[in-house]
PDB file of C-alpha atoms in Angstrom:
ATOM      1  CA  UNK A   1      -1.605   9.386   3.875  1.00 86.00           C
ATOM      2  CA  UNK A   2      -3.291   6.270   5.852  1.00 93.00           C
ATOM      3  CA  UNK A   3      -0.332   5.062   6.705  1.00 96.00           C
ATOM      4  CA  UNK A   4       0.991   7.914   8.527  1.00 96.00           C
ATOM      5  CA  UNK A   5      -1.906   8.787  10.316  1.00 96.00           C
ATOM      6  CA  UNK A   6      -2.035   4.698  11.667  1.00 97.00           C
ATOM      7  CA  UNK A   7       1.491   5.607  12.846  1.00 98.00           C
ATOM      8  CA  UNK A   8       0.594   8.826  14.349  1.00 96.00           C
ATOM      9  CA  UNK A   9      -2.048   7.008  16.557  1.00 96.00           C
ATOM     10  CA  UNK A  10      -0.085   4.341  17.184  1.00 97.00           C
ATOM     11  CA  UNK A  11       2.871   6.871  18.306  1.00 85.00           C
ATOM     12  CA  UNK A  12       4.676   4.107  20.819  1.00 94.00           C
ATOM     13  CA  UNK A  13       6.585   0.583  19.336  1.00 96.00           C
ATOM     14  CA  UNK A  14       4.592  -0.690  23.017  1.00 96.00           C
ATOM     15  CA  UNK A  15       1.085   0.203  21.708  1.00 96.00           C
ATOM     16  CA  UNK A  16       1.650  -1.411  18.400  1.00 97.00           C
ATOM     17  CA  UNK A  17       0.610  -4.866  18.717  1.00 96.00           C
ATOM     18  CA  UNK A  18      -2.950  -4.394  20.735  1.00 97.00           C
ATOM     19  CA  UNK A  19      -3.258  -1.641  17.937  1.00 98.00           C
ATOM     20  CA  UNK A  20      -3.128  -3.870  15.289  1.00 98.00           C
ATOM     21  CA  UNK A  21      -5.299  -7.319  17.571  1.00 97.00           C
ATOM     22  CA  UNK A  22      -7.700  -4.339  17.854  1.00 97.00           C
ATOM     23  CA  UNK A  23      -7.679  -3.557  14.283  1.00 97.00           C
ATOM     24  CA  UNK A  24      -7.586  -6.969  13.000  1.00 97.00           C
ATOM     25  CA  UNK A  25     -10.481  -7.836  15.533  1.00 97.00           C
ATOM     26  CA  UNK A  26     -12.565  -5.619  14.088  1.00 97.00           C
ATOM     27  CA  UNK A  27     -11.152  -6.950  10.182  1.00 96.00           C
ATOM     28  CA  UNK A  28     -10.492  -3.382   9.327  1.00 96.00           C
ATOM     29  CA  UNK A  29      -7.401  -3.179   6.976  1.00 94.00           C
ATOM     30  CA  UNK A  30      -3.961  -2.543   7.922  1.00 96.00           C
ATOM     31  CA  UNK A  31      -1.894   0.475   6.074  1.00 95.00           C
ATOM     32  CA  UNK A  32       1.327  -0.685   4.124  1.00 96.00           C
ATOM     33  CA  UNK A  33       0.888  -4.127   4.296  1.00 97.00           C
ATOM     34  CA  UNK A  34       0.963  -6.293   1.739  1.00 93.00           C
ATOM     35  CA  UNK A  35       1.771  -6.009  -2.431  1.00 91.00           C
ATOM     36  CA  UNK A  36       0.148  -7.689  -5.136  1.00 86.00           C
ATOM     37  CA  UNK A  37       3.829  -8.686  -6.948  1.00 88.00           C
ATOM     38  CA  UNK A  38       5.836  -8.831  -3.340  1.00 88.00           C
ATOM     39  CA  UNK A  39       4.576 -11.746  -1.807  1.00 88.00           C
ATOM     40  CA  UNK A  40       7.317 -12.820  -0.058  1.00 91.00           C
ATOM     41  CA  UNK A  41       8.730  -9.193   1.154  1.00 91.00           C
ATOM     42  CA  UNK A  42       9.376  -5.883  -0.824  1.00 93.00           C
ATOM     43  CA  UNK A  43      12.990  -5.518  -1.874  1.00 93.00           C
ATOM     44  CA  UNK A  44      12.187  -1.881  -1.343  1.00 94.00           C
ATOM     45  CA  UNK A  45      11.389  -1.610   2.190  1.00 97.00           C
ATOM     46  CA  UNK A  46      15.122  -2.283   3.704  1.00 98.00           C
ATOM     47  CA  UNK A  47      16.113   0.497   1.974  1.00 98.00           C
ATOM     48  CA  UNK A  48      13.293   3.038   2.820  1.00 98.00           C
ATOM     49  CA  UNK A  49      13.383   1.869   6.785  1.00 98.00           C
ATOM     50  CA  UNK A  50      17.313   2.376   6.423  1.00 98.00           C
ATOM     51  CA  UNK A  51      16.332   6.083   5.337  1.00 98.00           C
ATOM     52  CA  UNK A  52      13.750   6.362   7.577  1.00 98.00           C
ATOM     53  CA  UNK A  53      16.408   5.301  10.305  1.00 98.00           C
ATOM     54  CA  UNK A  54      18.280   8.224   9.156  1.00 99.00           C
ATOM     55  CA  UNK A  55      16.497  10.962   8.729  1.00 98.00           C
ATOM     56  CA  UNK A  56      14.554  10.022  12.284  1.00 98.00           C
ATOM     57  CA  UNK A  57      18.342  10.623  14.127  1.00 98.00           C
ATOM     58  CA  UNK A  58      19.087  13.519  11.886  1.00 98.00           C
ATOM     59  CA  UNK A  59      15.485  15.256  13.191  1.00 98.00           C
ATOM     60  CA  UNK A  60      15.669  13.726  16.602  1.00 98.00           C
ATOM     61  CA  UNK A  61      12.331  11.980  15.986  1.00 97.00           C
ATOM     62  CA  UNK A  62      13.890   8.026  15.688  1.00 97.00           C
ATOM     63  CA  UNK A  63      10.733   6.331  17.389  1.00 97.00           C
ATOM     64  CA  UNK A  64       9.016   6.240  13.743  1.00 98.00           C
ATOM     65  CA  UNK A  65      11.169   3.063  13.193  1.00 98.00           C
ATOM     66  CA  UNK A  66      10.890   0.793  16.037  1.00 98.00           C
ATOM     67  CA  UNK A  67       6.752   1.111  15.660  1.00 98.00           C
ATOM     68  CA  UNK A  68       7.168   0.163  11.964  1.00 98.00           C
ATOM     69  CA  UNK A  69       9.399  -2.540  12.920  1.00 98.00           C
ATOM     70  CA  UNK A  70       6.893  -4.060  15.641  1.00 98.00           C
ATOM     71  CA  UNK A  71       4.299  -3.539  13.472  1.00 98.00           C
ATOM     72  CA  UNK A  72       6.356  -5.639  10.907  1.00 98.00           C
ATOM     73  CA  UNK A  73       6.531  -8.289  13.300  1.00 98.00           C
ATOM     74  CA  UNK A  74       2.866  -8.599  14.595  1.00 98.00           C
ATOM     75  CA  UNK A  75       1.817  -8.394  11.134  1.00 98.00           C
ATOM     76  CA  UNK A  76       4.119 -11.045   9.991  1.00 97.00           C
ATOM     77  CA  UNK A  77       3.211 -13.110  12.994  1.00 97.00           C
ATOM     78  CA  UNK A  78      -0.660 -12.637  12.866  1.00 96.00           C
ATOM     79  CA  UNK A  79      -1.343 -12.276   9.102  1.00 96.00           C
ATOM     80  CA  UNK A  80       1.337 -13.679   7.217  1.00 96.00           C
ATOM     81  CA  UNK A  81       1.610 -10.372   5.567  1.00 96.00           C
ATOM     82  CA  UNK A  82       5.084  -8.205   4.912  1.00 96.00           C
ATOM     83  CA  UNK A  83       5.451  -4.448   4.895  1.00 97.00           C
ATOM     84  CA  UNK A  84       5.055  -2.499   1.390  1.00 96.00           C
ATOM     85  CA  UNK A  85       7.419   0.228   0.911  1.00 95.00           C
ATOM     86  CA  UNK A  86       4.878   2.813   2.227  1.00 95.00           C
ATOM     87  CA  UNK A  87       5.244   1.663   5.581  1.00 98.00           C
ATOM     88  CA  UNK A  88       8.706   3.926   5.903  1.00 98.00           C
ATOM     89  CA  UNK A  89       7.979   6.145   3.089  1.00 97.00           C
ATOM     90  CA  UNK A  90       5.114   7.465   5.449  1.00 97.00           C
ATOM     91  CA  UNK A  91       7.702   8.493   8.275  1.00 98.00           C
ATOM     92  CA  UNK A  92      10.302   9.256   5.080  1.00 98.00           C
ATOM     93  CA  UNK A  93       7.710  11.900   3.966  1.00 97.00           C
ATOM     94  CA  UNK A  94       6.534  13.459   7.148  1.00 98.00           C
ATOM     95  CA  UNK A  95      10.669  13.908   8.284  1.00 98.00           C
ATOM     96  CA  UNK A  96      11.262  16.063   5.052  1.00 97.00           C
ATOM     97  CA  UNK A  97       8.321  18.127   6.351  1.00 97.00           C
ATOM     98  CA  UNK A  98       5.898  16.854   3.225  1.00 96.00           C
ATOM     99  CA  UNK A  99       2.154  16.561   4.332  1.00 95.00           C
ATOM    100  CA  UNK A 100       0.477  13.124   4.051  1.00 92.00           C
ATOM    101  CA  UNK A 101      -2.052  13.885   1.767  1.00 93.00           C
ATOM    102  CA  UNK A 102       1.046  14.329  -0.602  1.00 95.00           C
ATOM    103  CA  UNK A 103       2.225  10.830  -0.234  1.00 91.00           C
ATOM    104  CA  UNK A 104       0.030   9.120  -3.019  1.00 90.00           C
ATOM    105  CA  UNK A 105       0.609  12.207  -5.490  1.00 93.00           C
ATOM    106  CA  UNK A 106       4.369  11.612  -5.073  1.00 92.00           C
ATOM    107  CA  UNK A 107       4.219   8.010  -5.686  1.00 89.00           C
ATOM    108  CA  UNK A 108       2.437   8.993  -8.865  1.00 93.00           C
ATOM    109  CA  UNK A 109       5.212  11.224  -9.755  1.00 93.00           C
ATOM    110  CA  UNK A 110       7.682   8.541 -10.054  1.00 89.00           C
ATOM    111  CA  UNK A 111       5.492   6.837 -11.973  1.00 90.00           C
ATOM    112  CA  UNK A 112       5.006   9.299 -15.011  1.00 94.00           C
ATOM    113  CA  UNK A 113       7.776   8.530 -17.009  1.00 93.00           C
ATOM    114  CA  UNK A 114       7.077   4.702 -17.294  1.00 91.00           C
ATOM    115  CA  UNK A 115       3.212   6.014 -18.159  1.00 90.00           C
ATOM    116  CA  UNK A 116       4.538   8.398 -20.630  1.00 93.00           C
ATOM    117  CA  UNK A 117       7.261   5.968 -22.000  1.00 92.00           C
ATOM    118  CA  UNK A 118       3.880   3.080 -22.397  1.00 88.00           C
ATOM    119  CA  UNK A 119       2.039   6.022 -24.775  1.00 91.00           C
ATOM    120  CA  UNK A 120       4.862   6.631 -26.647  1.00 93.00           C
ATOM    121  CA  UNK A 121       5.095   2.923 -27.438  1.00 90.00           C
ATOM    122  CA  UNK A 122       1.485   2.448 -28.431  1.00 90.00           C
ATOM    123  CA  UNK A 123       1.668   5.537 -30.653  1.00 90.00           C
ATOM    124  CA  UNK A 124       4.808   4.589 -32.302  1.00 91.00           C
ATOM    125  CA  UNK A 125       3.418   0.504 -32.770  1.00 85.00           C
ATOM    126  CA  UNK A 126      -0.272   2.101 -33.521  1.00 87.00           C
ATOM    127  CA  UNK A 127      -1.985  -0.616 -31.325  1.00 82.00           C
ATOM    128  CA  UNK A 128      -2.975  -0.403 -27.296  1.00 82.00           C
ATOM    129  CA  UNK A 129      -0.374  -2.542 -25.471  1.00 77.00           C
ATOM    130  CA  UNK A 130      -2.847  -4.798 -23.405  1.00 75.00           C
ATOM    131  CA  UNK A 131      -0.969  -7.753 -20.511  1.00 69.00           C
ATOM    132  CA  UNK A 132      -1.626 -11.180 -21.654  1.00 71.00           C
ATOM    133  CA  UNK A 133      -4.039 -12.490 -18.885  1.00 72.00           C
ATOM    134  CA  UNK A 134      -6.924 -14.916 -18.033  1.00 74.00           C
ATOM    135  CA  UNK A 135      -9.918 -13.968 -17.247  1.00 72.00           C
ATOM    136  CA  UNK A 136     -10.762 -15.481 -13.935  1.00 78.00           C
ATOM    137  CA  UNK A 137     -14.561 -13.333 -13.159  1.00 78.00           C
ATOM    138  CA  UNK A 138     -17.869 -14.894 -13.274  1.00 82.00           C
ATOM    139  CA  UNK A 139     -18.612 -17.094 -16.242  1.00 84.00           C
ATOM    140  CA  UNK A 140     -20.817 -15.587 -19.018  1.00 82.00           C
ATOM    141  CA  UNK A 141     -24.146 -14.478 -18.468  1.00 78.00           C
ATOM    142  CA  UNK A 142     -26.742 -13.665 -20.711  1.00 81.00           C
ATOM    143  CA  UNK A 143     -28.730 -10.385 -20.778  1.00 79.00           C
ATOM    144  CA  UNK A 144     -31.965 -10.588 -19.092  1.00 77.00           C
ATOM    145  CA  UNK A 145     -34.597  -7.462 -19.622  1.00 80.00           C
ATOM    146  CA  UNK A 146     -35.453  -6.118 -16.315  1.00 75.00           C
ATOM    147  CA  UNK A 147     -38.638  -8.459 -14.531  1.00 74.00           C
ATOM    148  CA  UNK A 148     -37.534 -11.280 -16.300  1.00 76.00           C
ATOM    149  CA  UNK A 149     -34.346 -12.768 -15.022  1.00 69.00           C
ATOM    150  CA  UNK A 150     -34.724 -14.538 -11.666  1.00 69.00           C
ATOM    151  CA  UNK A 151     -33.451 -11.303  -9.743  1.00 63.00           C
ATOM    152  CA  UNK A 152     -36.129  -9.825  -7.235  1.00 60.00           C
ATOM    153  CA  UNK A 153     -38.506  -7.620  -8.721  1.00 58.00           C
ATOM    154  CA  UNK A 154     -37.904  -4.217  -8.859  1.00 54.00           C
TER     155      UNK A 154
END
């Protein structure tokens, strides 16, 4: 939904880069930008911007794509930081005539089955399936009654 309404402000592939200095000046975040797994660039997004490409000549609206790709390179240029797939699936979305505040529902969609498939699992094993991590927060604290830890006085 953010991410189309950045794009609807930004409206012109000329506006994008003071756009995003302004932004960044200011240290607010930039929409679909960045992935916790997709470091290095999204696999996804060549595909989606090839849709997006698409459907913006089909519906005679094909500036969605050049500001997407500018904003790809100020953003790569500035930050360091590629495009996440929901930098075309915003312009995707809005050509097929779906409102914004739909986007994040959809995504969810397409995500049910692998939820649905993870219950199943744990029901059929009888134990929570839990990722093997390590725990990387503060170190353990012990439990102070209120007015006696070194915390300010409340």
């Amino acid at each position: 939904e953010e991410t189309m309404k950045m794009l609807q402000e930004i409206d012109s592939p000329d506006d994008a880069e003071s756009w995003v200095k302004d932004r960044l000046a200011r240290k607010q975040k930039i929409m679909g930008f960045g992935h916790r797994v997709y470091k290095k660039g999204d696999s996804r997004v060549p595909i989606m911007r090839e849709l997006a490409r698409q459907l913006g000549r089909r519906f005679g609206q094909e500036h969605w794509v050049p500001v997407c790709e500018r904003l790809e390179a100020v953003m790569q240029r500035e930050k360091q930081l590629c495009a996440n797939v929901d930098l075309y699936a915003a312009p995707v979305f809005h050509l097929l005539g779906i409102p914004s505040e739909l986007n994040t529902p959809i995504f969810a969609c397409s995500r049910v089955s692998g939820w649905c498939a993870h219950v199943i699992e744990q029901h059929e094993h009888n134990r929570l399936i839990r990722p093997r991590s390590l725990y990387t927060g503060p170190a353990r604290r012990v439990y102070q009654p209120r007015g006696q830890g070194k915390g300010p006085k409340l």
